[in-house]
Amino acid sequence: MTPPGVLRQRLEATMEAAGGRPVLVTARSSVRYVSGFTGSAGALWIPLEGPPVLVTDFRYEEQAGIEVADSAATSQSSSAIRTHISREGWMRGVAQVAADPGGAIAFEAEGLTVADYESLRGMLPDVDFVPLRDLVRTLRRVKTRDEVDAIERAVAVAEGALNRLLSTMEWSAAPSEREIAAALEMELRLGGSDPLPFDPIVAAGERSALPHATPTDRRAEPGDFLLIDFGARVDGYCSDLTRTFVRGVPAPWQVTLHEQVLEAQTRAGEVIGPGIACRDVDRAVRETFARHDVEGFFGHGTGHGIGLDVHEGPSLSSRSDDVLERGNVVTVEPGLYLPGRGGVRIEDDVRIGEAGARTLTRIPRALVRL
Amino acid sequence: MTPPGVLRQRLEATMEAAGGRPVLVTARSSVRYVSGFTGSAGALWIPLEGPPVLVTDFRYEEQAGIEVADSAATSQSSSAIRTHISREGWMRGVAQVAADPGGAIAFEAEGLTVADYESLRGMLPDVDFVPLRDLVRTLRRVKTRDEVDAIERAVAVAEGALNRLLSTMEWSAAPSEREIAAALEMELRLGGSDPLPFDPIVAAGERSALPHATPTDRRAEPGDFLLIDFGARVDGYCSDLTRTFVRGVPAPWQVTLHEQVLEAQTRAGEVIGPGIACRDVDRAVRETFARHDVEGFFGHGTGHGIGLDVHEGPSLSSRSDDVLERGNVVTVEPGLYLPGRGGVRIEDDVRIGEAGARTLTRIPRALVRL
């Protein structure tokens, strides 16, 4: 449970980021961040005067009352959040509470589809809207101690699940990607994860060269790479880890590929820290790959922030203008993918501190044989 | 694999629905529907002349080649889909292939956030865009034989998983919502489901009154309702089922509540069919509840279409203007929720035929004791 004082700070920071306009918070994770409400449908209306209002629909009536009341329970401030339930969906509810906003309404541009935006404009034809990017997402980049704790617990749940998977799976029976994924999902949930932040990627053999493969009936046979990219969610916060294993004895090219990725990931870890441009971390990875003449086999970015969403800011890519600061938690996940042969990715979660960075992931990165 | 002839028909129908404009298909499920591509990032560009182009990023380079090549393999038509990979993300790729569209670009209003829309407009400042609602979604409402087959297989996988869960879980040990959900997820995946269409809802006791509860450590104790809302995904298509059980011997109020929902669901099944207004199916449910004086405890709609998305058209609600037609597949899911006590929902998947409707779900609807 987020302390009411922290929620109040987030409310005030959101209003400030909107430049003194009334604000509509629409992204699910941002609504949770500012109000404590965890439902999948709803918005937070922050007027210029009077209390903020969490708007949702009938399905969440009881839940919204509990969650928002809890977060406001000890708050004496007039900014304690009220709830408004609409039987005709949350958008109609927003139209009811925001009919007379006293100014153009700022909203989260990432949190609304063009279709919903047009519906809302149709319901409030006399109101001006101002789409703002990264309105709440910018605030969310800098994690509090409690948020980092939740991410660390999500890392611990993920690592525990992977360890149990590695020791309980009958690898000699060549389980399929689908069987491995199902067992991993169960270990994650039994180990304490809330609904998973994303469907695990389990890719065997040549399929490990597909960076976003979904599990199939392909079996993990001797000599195959086995790439597993997965995460847990604890108290709303995500972890995101990748390890690449090999069934049996690795071929020389597999050892080399894994070493190159490990070297690049280590290099990124040496560069990363507060005040460092994200693109410089990405460049460290690319330069390592270039030295081995394999940079053409790495096509995605080096990493991304994690938090209430599994993909959030800052972005560690070559086109990023972000600069790392204390409180950021990001993935570092270089990979090399040889089409038709196989791929390797190694992904850790890293917290940026005051003077350096700390890797939250503890499982070894060496090439493990299954 | 969708036959090339069917994909070609869908392409042509999409162009027609856009009124002769070039079209950008942006919703993930619509991209799959028209092109066969199953990745999570990308768009389908359909110019007025020349072949359509699937635009995606590096992560899907190999996969896009396989999937789009497969679907176009036997096609002799010039409408065979090409692929375009952008190293700078799919939006930059769209800006590359659609720079000179020869007219205003129609796009799926539900498939783009306001933020992405503004990025795209920034990349193509001289191009006009026309957001259209239900551009591809309207086509997707009417399922082919193959699509209904996939949904039926997804129903069978879900029912098999539930049956195994019911017979293998140690109910006398009062398992927690989280343990039940984890076991169900594993049964679904091992039973042949692709990544699940949604996180199962498992709600015990008074928590069954929260229509969208997420599983917690709450145990299913004797006397508790246990509501389970879940589905499987097969070949991209979803099933969506709900049953409400009771641990041990039900109290009279529980028997009554379950009977009332069952009666309303049966009544909806008598009304539903081709040519029937969706709101009339919803009204049949509400009138049944009103006769028992409990209509205030039912706040959501009666159902929704299922297909590549677990929520699509048509909508069976009191505000819907949709009329059912042959080939629709919809859920019928009335529920009653008594705050602080418990709730019941019963949900079946129903296919609309030429003369009537057929329930795809086979598991019994009676109140089962665990």
XYZ file of C-alpha atoms in Angstrom:
740
model
C 0.000 0.000 0.000
C 1.470 3.336 -1.036
C 1.559 5.861 1.839
C -0.993 8.690 1.420
C 1.792 11.264 1.606
C 3.511 9.731 -1.420
C 0.243 9.659 -3.374
C -0.294 13.316 -2.515
C 3.169 14.192 -3.804
C 2.441 12.334 -7.028
C -0.843 14.186 -7.460
C 0.862 17.528 -7.017
C 3.710 16.593 -9.361
C 1.183 15.515 -12.001
C -0.657 18.836 -11.763
C 2.614 20.696 -12.007
C 3.682 18.674 -15.053
C 0.391 19.636 -16.703
C 1.246 23.313 -16.351
C -1.647 24.259 -14.106
C -4.301 22.612 -16.264
C -6.912 20.174 -15.006
C -5.621 16.663 -15.743
C -7.127 13.393 -16.890
C -4.874 10.419 -16.067
C -5.835 7.561 -18.408
C -3.057 4.955 -18.576
C -3.915 2.059 -16.281
C -0.514 2.002 -14.620
C -0.493 5.775 -14.149
C -3.958 5.687 -12.574
C -2.609 3.135 -10.111
C 0.535 5.165 -9.518
C -1.342 8.298 -8.538
C -4.503 6.874 -6.922
C -3.760 3.328 -5.722
C -6.626 1.887 -7.808
C -5.638 -1.380 -9.510
C -8.639 -2.042 -11.792
C -8.295 -2.366 -15.545
C -10.802 0.322 -16.547
C -11.055 3.850 -15.276
C -9.417 7.253 -15.161
C -8.329 9.741 -12.546
C -9.763 13.235 -12.884
C -7.725 15.955 -11.183
C -9.639 19.252 -11.278
C -8.074 22.617 -10.528
C -10.139 22.888 -7.368
C -11.736 20.301 -5.161
C -10.801 16.662 -4.646
C -9.504 14.371 -7.404
C -12.036 11.778 -8.579
C -11.356 8.194 -9.558
C -13.901 7.297 -12.254
C -14.632 3.657 -13.019
C -17.507 1.336 -13.840
C -19.809 -0.982 -11.894
C -17.455 -3.953 -12.047
C -14.990 -2.110 -9.832
C -17.410 -0.345 -7.503
C -16.490 -2.314 -4.389
C -12.791 -2.610 -5.249
C -12.402 1.117 -5.980
C -14.012 1.993 -2.675
C -11.610 -0.275 -0.801
C -8.419 0.699 -2.614
C -8.929 4.433 -2.798
C -10.318 4.605 0.733
C -7.279 2.698 1.985
C -4.847 4.982 0.279
C -6.637 8.078 1.560
C -7.466 6.695 4.996
C -4.925 8.605 6.996
C -4.933 11.631 4.778
C -6.300 14.814 6.324
C -5.829 16.727 3.127
C -8.679 17.991 0.976
C -6.881 16.245 -1.863
C -8.158 12.854 -0.625
C -9.485 11.045 -3.701
C -13.223 10.466 -4.154
C -14.689 7.717 -6.346
C -17.359 8.071 -9.017
C -19.007 4.961 -10.472
C -20.666 5.167 -13.872
C -23.050 2.453 -15.003
C -22.403 3.528 -18.574
C -18.642 2.993 -18.558
C -15.827 5.154 -17.267
C -15.786 7.541 -20.218
C -19.360 8.606 -19.609
C -18.391 8.990 -15.964
C -15.542 11.321 -16.937
C -17.970 13.363 -19.015
C -20.143 13.701 -15.898
C -17.442 14.868 -13.497
C -15.408 16.962 -15.969
C -18.263 18.765 -17.733
C -17.120 22.166 -16.495
C -13.326 21.875 -16.177
C -12.486 25.579 -16.042
C -9.802 25.235 -18.701
C -8.345 22.931 -21.338
C -7.971 19.373 -20.033
C -4.492 17.877 -20.217
C -4.432 14.108 -20.680
C -1.890 11.307 -21.110
C -1.402 10.894 -24.850
C -0.149 7.296 -24.435
C -3.159 6.311 -22.352
C -6.001 6.892 -24.804
C -6.720 5.482 -28.253
C -7.778 7.837 -31.012
C -11.227 6.177 -30.892
C -11.681 6.805 -27.148
C -10.361 10.337 -27.519
C -12.950 11.044 -30.185
C -15.713 9.546 -28.011
C -14.695 11.770 -25.135
C -14.609 14.843 -27.345
C -18.083 13.931 -28.587
C -19.369 13.766 -25.003
C -17.692 17.077 -24.048
C -17.939 19.115 -27.267
C -17.243 22.465 -25.559
C -14.086 21.322 -23.789
C -10.557 21.701 -25.180
C -8.135 18.816 -24.733
C -4.353 18.957 -24.679
C -2.590 15.623 -25.232
C 0.662 15.518 -23.258
C 3.346 12.877 -23.629
C 5.104 11.396 -20.635
C 2.929 13.389 -18.250
C 2.947 10.788 -15.473
C 5.447 8.451 -17.102
C 8.267 10.930 -16.497
C 7.484 10.937 -12.777
C 7.320 7.143 -12.754
C 10.912 6.813 -13.980
C 12.350 7.735 -10.588
C 11.453 4.985 -8.142
C 11.047 5.363 -4.407
C 12.652 2.949 -1.983
C 9.295 1.064 -1.737
C 9.055 0.741 -5.489
C 12.598 -0.610 -5.785
C 11.762 -3.056 -2.975
C 8.759 -4.337 -4.946
C 10.895 -4.758 -8.074
C 13.536 -6.598 -6.024
C 10.862 -8.950 -4.717
C 9.651 -9.493 -8.298
C 13.238 -10.335 -9.277
C 13.517 -12.761 -6.351
C 10.236 -14.489 -7.304
C 11.423 -14.809 -10.904
C 14.800 -16.195 -9.924
C 13.269 -18.672 -7.482
C 10.885 -19.900 -10.158
C 13.694 -20.321 -12.685
C 15.827 -22.223 -10.189
C 12.961 -24.610 -9.404
C 12.253 -25.036 -13.122
C 15.885 -25.912 -13.840
C 16.012 -28.503 -11.058
C 12.579 -30.132 -11.520
C 12.207 -30.307 -15.303
C 13.202 -33.615 -16.880
C 15.542 -32.117 -19.435
C 16.615 -35.513 -20.784
C 13.028 -36.026 -21.976
C 13.403 -33.016 -24.321
C 10.410 -31.022 -23.060
C 8.682 -28.709 -25.518
C 8.804 -24.925 -25.375
C 5.134 -25.021 -24.421
C 5.697 -27.464 -21.548
C 8.628 -25.447 -20.239
C 6.604 -22.224 -20.413
C 3.620 -23.813 -18.626
C 5.824 -25.150 -15.830
C 7.619 -21.810 -15.486
C 4.324 -19.902 -15.342
C 3.104 -22.170 -12.569
C 6.332 -21.789 -10.597
C 6.071 -18.018 -10.943
C 2.477 -17.910 -9.717
C 3.024 -20.395 -6.894
C 6.177 -18.518 -5.949
C 4.128 -15.408 -5.303
C 3.789 -13.577 -8.603
C 0.603 -11.693 -9.377
C -0.646 -12.104 -12.968
C 2.502 -12.188 -15.072
C 3.751 -8.971 -16.659
C 4.086 -10.793 -19.996
C 3.874 -14.278 -21.486
C 7.278 -15.934 -21.075
C 9.338 -16.362 -24.217
C 10.713 -19.913 -24.382
C 12.584 -20.582 -27.622
C 14.587 -23.699 -28.443
C 17.205 -24.331 -31.115
C 16.953 -22.183 -34.223
C 13.842 -20.532 -32.755
C 16.047 -18.720 -30.214
C 16.998 -16.472 -33.154
C 13.449 -15.035 -33.100
C 13.748 -12.321 -30.430
C 10.010 -12.467 -29.618
C 9.126 -16.112 -30.199
C 5.967 -17.536 -28.605
C 6.252 -21.087 -27.210
C 5.437 -23.934 -29.599
C 5.627 -27.736 -29.540
C 9.285 -27.513 -30.609
C 11.285 -29.681 -28.203
C 14.552 -28.656 -26.564
C 16.840 -31.349 -28.006
C 20.520 -31.994 -27.206
C 22.670 -29.306 -28.807
C 19.887 -26.695 -28.762
C 20.085 -23.257 -27.299
C 17.174 -22.603 -24.930
C 16.345 -18.907 -24.473
C 13.986 -18.005 -21.614
C 12.760 -14.402 -21.200
C 10.309 -13.965 -18.352
C 9.311 -11.957 -15.331
C 7.174 -11.784 -12.224
C 4.887 -9.110 -10.815
C 4.764 -8.241 -7.125
C 2.585 -5.453 -5.698
C 2.116 -4.246 -9.270
C 5.841 -4.024 -10.085
C 7.555 -6.101 -12.763
C 10.829 -7.920 -13.183
C 12.168 -8.866 -16.616
C 15.004 -11.401 -16.987
C 16.552 -13.449 -19.777
C 18.980 -16.328 -19.691
C 20.096 -18.560 -22.544
C 20.960 -22.196 -21.791
C 22.237 -25.060 -23.887
C 21.001 -28.642 -23.898
C 24.026 -30.895 -23.454
C 27.414 -29.957 -24.824
C 27.605 -26.609 -26.657
C 29.170 -26.363 -30.103
C 32.105 -23.931 -30.450
C 29.921 -21.349 -32.253
C 27.472 -21.438 -29.346
C 30.204 -20.838 -26.801
C 31.524 -17.934 -28.874
C 28.089 -16.348 -29.358
C 27.331 -16.561 -25.649
C 30.725 -15.083 -24.750
C 30.204 -12.147 -27.092
C 26.819 -11.310 -25.554
C 28.216 -11.718 -22.055
C 31.101 -9.409 -22.888
C 28.724 -6.759 -24.270
C 26.477 -7.024 -21.235
C 29.437 -6.714 -18.881
C 30.660 -3.682 -20.820
C 27.218 -2.040 -20.531
C 27.336 -2.664 -16.785
C 30.685 -0.843 -16.569
C 29.330 2.213 -18.376
C 25.893 2.505 -16.775
C 25.296 4.955 -13.941
C 23.741 8.286 -12.936
C 24.326 11.153 -15.358
C 25.167 8.796 -18.226
C 23.304 9.218 -21.512
C 21.249 6.117 -22.301
C 22.553 6.071 -25.834
C 26.101 5.749 -24.489
C 25.171 2.493 -22.735
C 23.691 1.268 -26.005
C 26.814 2.398 -27.853
C 29.039 0.396 -25.477
C 27.122 -2.730 -26.475
C 27.299 -1.970 -30.186
C 31.003 -1.204 -30.070
C 31.681 -4.510 -28.354
C 29.735 -6.352 -31.035
C 31.464 -4.340 -33.766
C 34.867 -5.424 -32.463
C 33.739 -9.013 -33.036
C 32.178 -8.045 -36.381
C 28.711 -9.250 -35.318
C 26.888 -5.934 -34.779
C 24.502 -6.758 -37.647
C 22.962 -9.545 -35.558
C 21.779 -7.178 -32.813
C 18.688 -5.243 -33.888
C 16.799 -4.177 -30.799
C 17.645 -1.635 -28.107
C 19.887 -2.387 -25.145
C 17.199 -1.926 -22.497
C 14.233 -0.087 -21.039
C 12.850 1.049 -17.718
C 10.688 -1.316 -15.675
C 8.129 -0.522 -13.002
C 4.342 -0.758 -13.013
C 4.733 -1.405 -16.746
C 7.262 -3.873 -18.039
C 8.250 -1.339 -20.684
C 8.585 2.231 -19.499
C 11.154 4.999 -19.536
C 14.024 5.585 -19.807
C 14.898 3.913 -23.118
C 18.426 2.559 -23.610
C 18.588 2.802 -27.394
C 20.728 4.569 -29.963
C 17.982 7.143 -30.588
C 17.246 7.906 -26.933
C 17.725 11.388 -25.496
C 17.238 10.108 -21.936
C 19.898 10.527 -19.274
C 20.062 8.048 -16.403
C 19.403 9.330 -12.916
C 19.230 7.979 -9.398
C 16.104 5.867 -8.887
C 15.817 4.573 -12.463
C 15.462 0.804 -12.772
C 16.286 -0.518 -16.227
C 16.959 -3.740 -18.080
C 20.286 -4.379 -19.784
C 19.664 -6.989 -22.448
C 21.992 -7.251 -25.412
C 21.491 -10.203 -27.762
C 22.833 -11.765 -30.941
C 20.556 -13.661 -33.329
C 21.822 -15.854 -36.157
C 18.860 -16.584 -38.462
C 18.176 -20.299 -38.859
C 20.833 -21.232 -36.260
C 20.040 -19.691 -32.890
C 20.357 -16.682 -30.648
C 21.545 -15.591 -27.223
C 20.186 -12.848 -24.983
C 21.254 -12.067 -21.411
C 19.061 -9.647 -19.481
C 19.528 -8.229 -16.011
C 17.599 -5.604 -14.056
C 19.718 -2.726 -12.815
C 19.012 0.082 -10.350
C 20.751 3.412 -10.833
C 22.056 4.773 -7.518
C 23.663 7.986 -6.409
C 27.199 7.073 -7.419
C 26.829 3.938 -9.521
C 24.465 1.146 -10.400
C 23.439 -2.069 -8.702
C 22.398 -5.241 -10.515
C 19.255 -6.616 -8.874
C 19.567 -9.972 -10.625
C 21.606 -12.630 -8.830
C 21.460 -15.786 -10.936
C 24.713 -16.530 -12.775
C 25.167 -15.358 -16.344
C 27.538 -18.118 -17.475
C 26.346 -20.583 -20.128
C 24.559 -23.308 -18.136
C 24.132 -26.811 -19.621
C 20.809 -28.564 -19.158
C -3.046 -21.016 -41.623
C -5.647 -18.820 -43.282
C -6.073 -19.643 -46.996
C -4.642 -16.939 -49.318
C -8.049 -16.523 -50.956
C -9.626 -15.600 -47.630
C -6.841 -13.110 -46.846
C -7.363 -11.537 -50.281
C -11.081 -11.156 -49.604
C -10.321 -9.510 -46.284
C -7.892 -7.103 -47.948
C -10.482 -6.119 -50.504
C -13.227 -5.738 -47.903
C -10.919 -3.528 -45.810
C -10.204 -1.273 -48.788
C -13.904 -1.079 -49.561
C -14.748 -0.217 -45.938
C -12.234 2.634 -46.141
C -14.135 4.161 -49.045
C -11.384 3.885 -51.624
C -8.712 5.475 -49.424
C -5.306 3.972 -48.738
C -5.507 2.147 -45.401
C -3.237 1.676 -42.413
C -4.288 -1.331 -40.300
C -2.840 -0.826 -36.809
C -4.653 -3.041 -34.277
C -2.563 -6.139 -33.607
C -5.483 -8.533 -34.102
C -6.607 -6.790 -37.271
C -3.099 -6.949 -38.731
C -3.166 -10.681 -38.076
C -6.669 -11.000 -39.533
C -5.744 -9.403 -42.834
C -2.077 -10.433 -43.255
C -1.478 -13.588 -41.179
C 1.353 -11.883 -39.222
C 1.206 -12.743 -35.498
C 3.858 -10.430 -34.024
C 3.063 -7.833 -31.391
C 4.400 -4.768 -33.192
C 3.694 -3.650 -36.707
C 1.121 -2.361 -39.139
C -0.284 -3.307 -42.523
C -0.102 -0.635 -45.192
C -2.599 -1.066 -48.046
C -1.872 1.455 -50.805
C -4.310 2.250 -53.601
C -1.960 0.636 -56.113
C 0.698 -2.001 -55.741
C 1.068 -4.708 -53.140
C 0.161 -4.283 -49.455
C 3.161 -4.035 -47.133
C 3.513 -5.508 -43.665
C 5.761 -3.142 -41.693
C 7.469 -4.374 -38.555
C 10.772 -4.134 -36.712
C 13.951 -6.183 -36.506
C 12.672 -8.492 -33.765
C 10.132 -9.940 -36.172
C 12.219 -9.957 -39.345
C 12.453 -13.729 -39.656
C 8.947 -14.424 -38.330
C 7.288 -11.892 -40.664
C 9.037 -13.405 -43.649
C 7.789 -16.883 -42.722
C 4.215 -15.952 -41.849
C 3.496 -13.553 -44.673
C 5.319 -15.703 -47.215
C 3.279 -18.719 -46.108
C 0.000 -16.917 -46.448
C 0.915 -15.592 -49.875
C 2.667 -18.737 -51.088
C -0.032 -20.008 -53.398
C -1.324 -16.580 -54.311
C -0.798 -15.550 -57.917
C -2.364 -12.180 -57.286
C -0.478 -8.917 -57.306
C -2.067 -8.344 -53.906
C 0.415 -10.761 -52.304
C 1.752 -8.991 -49.225
C 5.366 -7.779 -49.052
C 7.275 -7.185 -45.833
C 9.248 -4.093 -44.827
C 11.550 -4.207 -41.813
C 12.497 -0.968 -40.108
C 15.429 -0.859 -37.694
C 13.917 2.278 -36.180
C 10.559 0.792 -35.192
C 7.446 0.108 -37.211
C 6.201 3.700 -37.202
C 9.320 4.958 -38.940
C 8.817 2.074 -41.366
C 5.279 3.216 -42.108
C 6.573 6.723 -42.742
C 8.998 5.215 -45.271
C 6.474 3.173 -47.267
C 3.519 5.600 -47.008
C 5.342 8.850 -47.728
C 3.388 9.458 -50.917
C -0.019 7.855 -50.307
C -1.969 9.540 -53.098
C -4.782 10.558 -50.764
C -5.823 10.806 -47.134
C -4.839 7.696 -45.156
C -7.665 5.903 -43.358
C -6.598 4.117 -40.165
C -8.141 2.082 -37.367
C -9.044 4.556 -34.634
C -9.015 1.829 -31.956
C -5.569 0.620 -32.987
C -3.475 3.727 -32.328
C -2.885 5.800 -29.199
C -3.059 9.569 -29.430
C 0.702 9.640 -28.770
C 1.503 7.270 -31.660
C -0.917 9.120 -33.920
C 0.884 12.380 -33.212
C 4.280 10.745 -33.855
C 3.059 9.465 -37.199
C 1.670 12.862 -38.153
C 5.010 14.383 -37.201
C 6.822 11.968 -39.534
C 4.367 12.562 -42.403
C 3.455 16.248 -41.994
C 2.010 16.593 -45.507
C -0.324 13.604 -45.258
C -3.949 13.766 -44.127
C -5.234 11.047 -41.820
C -8.816 9.869 -41.379
C -9.506 7.870 -38.191
C -12.195 5.265 -38.849
C -13.927 3.234 -36.163
C -14.637 -0.448 -36.644
C -12.857 -0.474 -39.987
C -11.630 -4.064 -39.751
C -13.494 -4.924 -36.545
C -16.816 -4.906 -38.384
C -15.498 -7.498 -40.822
C -14.145 -9.582 -37.963
C -17.587 -9.971 -36.383
C -18.691 -12.512 -38.973
C -16.582 -15.622 -38.523
C -15.742 -18.159 -41.222
C -16.073 -21.876 -40.636
C -12.320 -22.070 -39.880
C -12.575 -19.284 -37.321
C -15.497 -20.941 -35.535
C -13.499 -24.191 -35.549
C -10.604 -22.445 -33.814
C -12.942 -20.958 -31.200
C -14.514 -24.387 -30.650
C -11.059 -25.849 -30.074
C -10.315 -23.025 -27.635
C -13.554 -23.885 -25.808
C -12.568 -27.565 -25.716
C -9.113 -26.762 -24.324
C -10.687 -24.559 -21.642
C -13.251 -27.175 -20.662
C -10.657 -29.936 -20.529
C -8.448 -27.806 -18.304
C -11.337 -26.995 -15.958
C -12.323 -30.647 -15.716
C -8.772 -31.652 -14.823
C -8.560 -28.833 -12.294
C -11.774 -29.924 -10.609
C -10.639 -33.534 -10.334
C -6.997 -33.012 -9.351
C -7.169 -30.087 -6.917
C -7.271 -31.036 -3.238
C -10.339 -28.988 -2.417
C -10.474 -30.187 1.182
C -7.145 -28.430 1.743
C -8.828 -25.077 0.963
C -6.455 -23.971 -1.819
C -5.962 -20.248 -2.320
C -7.262 -18.280 -5.296
C -3.656 -17.897 -6.383
C -2.949 -21.650 -6.206
C -6.130 -22.449 -8.114
C -5.297 -19.877 -10.788
C -1.736 -21.197 -11.150
C -2.938 -24.792 -11.527
C -5.609 -23.747 -14.030
C -3.124 -21.758 -16.088
C -0.830 -24.757 -16.249
C -3.662 -27.081 -17.291
C -4.657 -24.607 -19.999
C -1.127 -24.356 -21.394
C -0.425 -28.089 -21.185
C -3.830 -28.749 -22.742
C -2.816 -26.868 -25.845
C -3.572 -23.212 -25.232
C -1.328 -20.551 -26.693
C -0.582 -17.638 -24.326
C -3.839 -17.073 -22.466
C -6.269 -14.449 -23.731
C -6.535 -13.017 -20.209
C -5.443 -13.756 -16.649
C -8.018 -16.088 -15.093
C -10.309 -14.570 -12.490
C -10.480 -16.854 -9.444
C -12.536 -15.328 -6.621
C -13.545 -17.094 -3.412
C -16.203 -16.212 -0.849
C -17.134 -12.550 -0.605
C -14.520 -11.782 -3.273
C -16.763 -13.411 -5.893
C -18.846 -10.213 -5.637
C -15.970 -8.338 -7.331
C -16.686 -8.965 -11.022
C -13.023 -8.470 -11.998
C -11.119 -9.765 -8.992
C -7.479 -10.785 -9.373
C -6.381 -13.925 -7.486
C -5.077 -13.419 -3.947
C -4.037 -15.643 -1.060
C -7.703 -15.861 0.029
C -8.513 -19.558 0.509
C -11.637 -21.279 -0.788
C -13.136 -22.410 2.523
C -16.236 -24.557 3.082
C -19.365 -22.526 2.361
C -17.579 -20.199 -0.095
C -18.618 -19.466 -3.611
C -15.746 -19.986 -6.038
C -16.065 -18.008 -9.267
C -13.712 -18.946 -12.124
C -13.661 -16.865 -15.333
C -11.058 -18.027 -17.807
C -10.309 -18.892 -21.410
C -7.879 -20.503 -23.809
C -6.355 -19.358 -27.089
C -5.959 -21.670 -30.083
C -4.586 -20.511 -33.448
C -5.092 -16.959 -32.225
C -8.779 -17.383 -31.292
C -10.139 -17.038 -27.770
C -12.680 -18.781 -25.595
C -14.165 -17.090 -22.516
C -16.069 -19.135 -19.898
C -17.280 -18.636 -16.357
C -18.620 -21.095 -13.819
C -19.400 -20.491 -10.158
C -18.932 -23.372 -7.717
C -19.544 -23.777 -4.009
C -17.229 -25.350 -1.447
C -19.254 -27.936 0.447
C -22.948 -27.447 1.133
C -24.486 -24.236 -0.242
C -26.576 -21.957 1.942
C -30.139 -21.277 0.757
C -29.213 -17.745 -0.436
C -26.433 -19.235 -2.557
C -28.778 -21.740 -4.173
C -31.273 -18.947 -4.906
C -28.652 -16.593 -6.346
C -27.286 -19.304 -8.621
C -30.795 -20.261 -9.772
C -31.605 -16.666 -10.649
C -28.472 -16.280 -12.783
C -29.097 -19.644 -14.414
C -32.676 -18.641 -15.229
C -31.521 -15.361 -16.778
C -28.850 -17.115 -18.789
C -31.340 -19.695 -20.043
C -33.755 -16.903 -20.970
C -31.037 -15.107 -22.946
C -30.356 -18.355 -24.782
C -34.016 -18.589 -25.795
C -34.032 -15.066 -27.208
C -30.652 -15.027 -28.973
C -30.435 -15.648 -32.718
C -29.904 -14.061 -36.140
C -31.758 -10.804 -36.745
C -32.202 -10.180 -33.014
C -31.126 -6.829 -31.590
C -28.321 -7.297 -29.054
C -30.098 -5.016 -26.592
C -33.088 -7.385 -26.620
C -30.904 -10.230 -25.366
C -29.648 -7.936 -22.634
C -33.220 -6.888 -21.848
C -34.286 -10.539 -21.441
C -31.649 -10.898 -18.736
C -32.632 -7.680 -16.976
C -36.336 -8.545 -17.048
C -35.633 -11.915 -15.478
C -33.641 -10.261 -12.712
C -36.342 -7.604 -12.276
C -38.978 -10.304 -11.696
C -36.836 -11.491 -8.787
C -36.209 -7.902 -7.699
C -32.432 -8.282 -7.985
C -31.690 -6.251 -11.138
C -29.675 -3.766 -9.084
C -27.006 -6.416 -8.495
C -26.227 -6.818 -12.229
C -24.148 -3.930 -13.509
C -22.228 -5.108 -16.561
C -23.399 -6.001 -20.045
C -24.789 -9.426 -20.978
C -22.015 -10.326 -23.392
C -19.582 -9.468 -26.180
C -18.148 -10.940 -29.332
C -15.040 -13.128 -29.128
C -12.500 -13.933 -31.808
C -8.884 -12.842 -32.219
C -9.630 -10.474 -29.343
C -11.399 -11.655 -26.221
C -13.553 -8.524 -26.370
C -14.823 -7.562 -29.794
C -18.123 -6.816 -31.506
C -21.037 -7.179 -31.327
C -21.816 -5.853 -27.838
C -24.767 -7.361 -25.942
C -25.596 -4.378 -23.755
C -28.566 -2.117 -23.156
C -26.911 0.666 -25.171
C -25.905 -1.469 -28.146
C -27.225 -0.787 -31.648
C -25.815 -4.068 -32.950
C -28.014 -6.736 -34.524
C -26.914 -10.357 -34.380
C -26.161 -12.116 -37.638
C -24.995 -15.496 -38.801
C -21.334 -16.073 -38.012
C -21.215 -13.965 -34.841
C -19.722 -15.707 -31.815
C -20.613 -14.051 -28.519
C -20.500 -14.644 -24.792
C -23.684 -14.764 -22.710
C -22.680 -13.971 -19.146
C -25.239 -12.596 -16.733
C -24.202 -12.293 -13.086
C -25.441 -11.137 -9.704
C -23.082 -9.638 -7.125
C -24.018 -9.111 -3.476
C -21.371 -6.814 -1.949
C -19.631 -8.365 1.040
C -21.380 -11.718 0.552
C -20.625 -13.181 -2.856
C -21.525 -13.323 -6.505
C -22.446 -15.715 -9.303
C -21.685 -15.461 -13.003
C -22.376 -18.099 -15.650
C -20.803 -17.544 -19.056
C -21.147 -19.556 -22.239
C -19.873 -18.972 -25.764
C -22.587 -19.008 -28.420
C -22.422 -19.110 -32.210
C -25.195 -17.439 -34.188
C -26.338 -19.635 -37.065
C -28.686 -19.216 -39.997
C -31.853 -20.085 -38.108
C -30.848 -20.079 -34.447
C -27.884 -20.220 -32.135
C -25.628 -22.977 -30.879
C -23.912 -23.025 -27.496
C -20.291 -24.043 -27.961
C -19.781 -24.667 -24.251
C -20.562 -28.174 -22.996
C -19.735 -28.279 -19.295
C -22.836 -28.318 -17.064
C -24.201 -25.081 -15.670
C -25.705 -26.498 -12.472
C -24.214 -25.461 -9.119
C -21.371 -27.949 -8.570
C -20.086 -28.626 -5.042
C -16.353 -28.922 -4.501
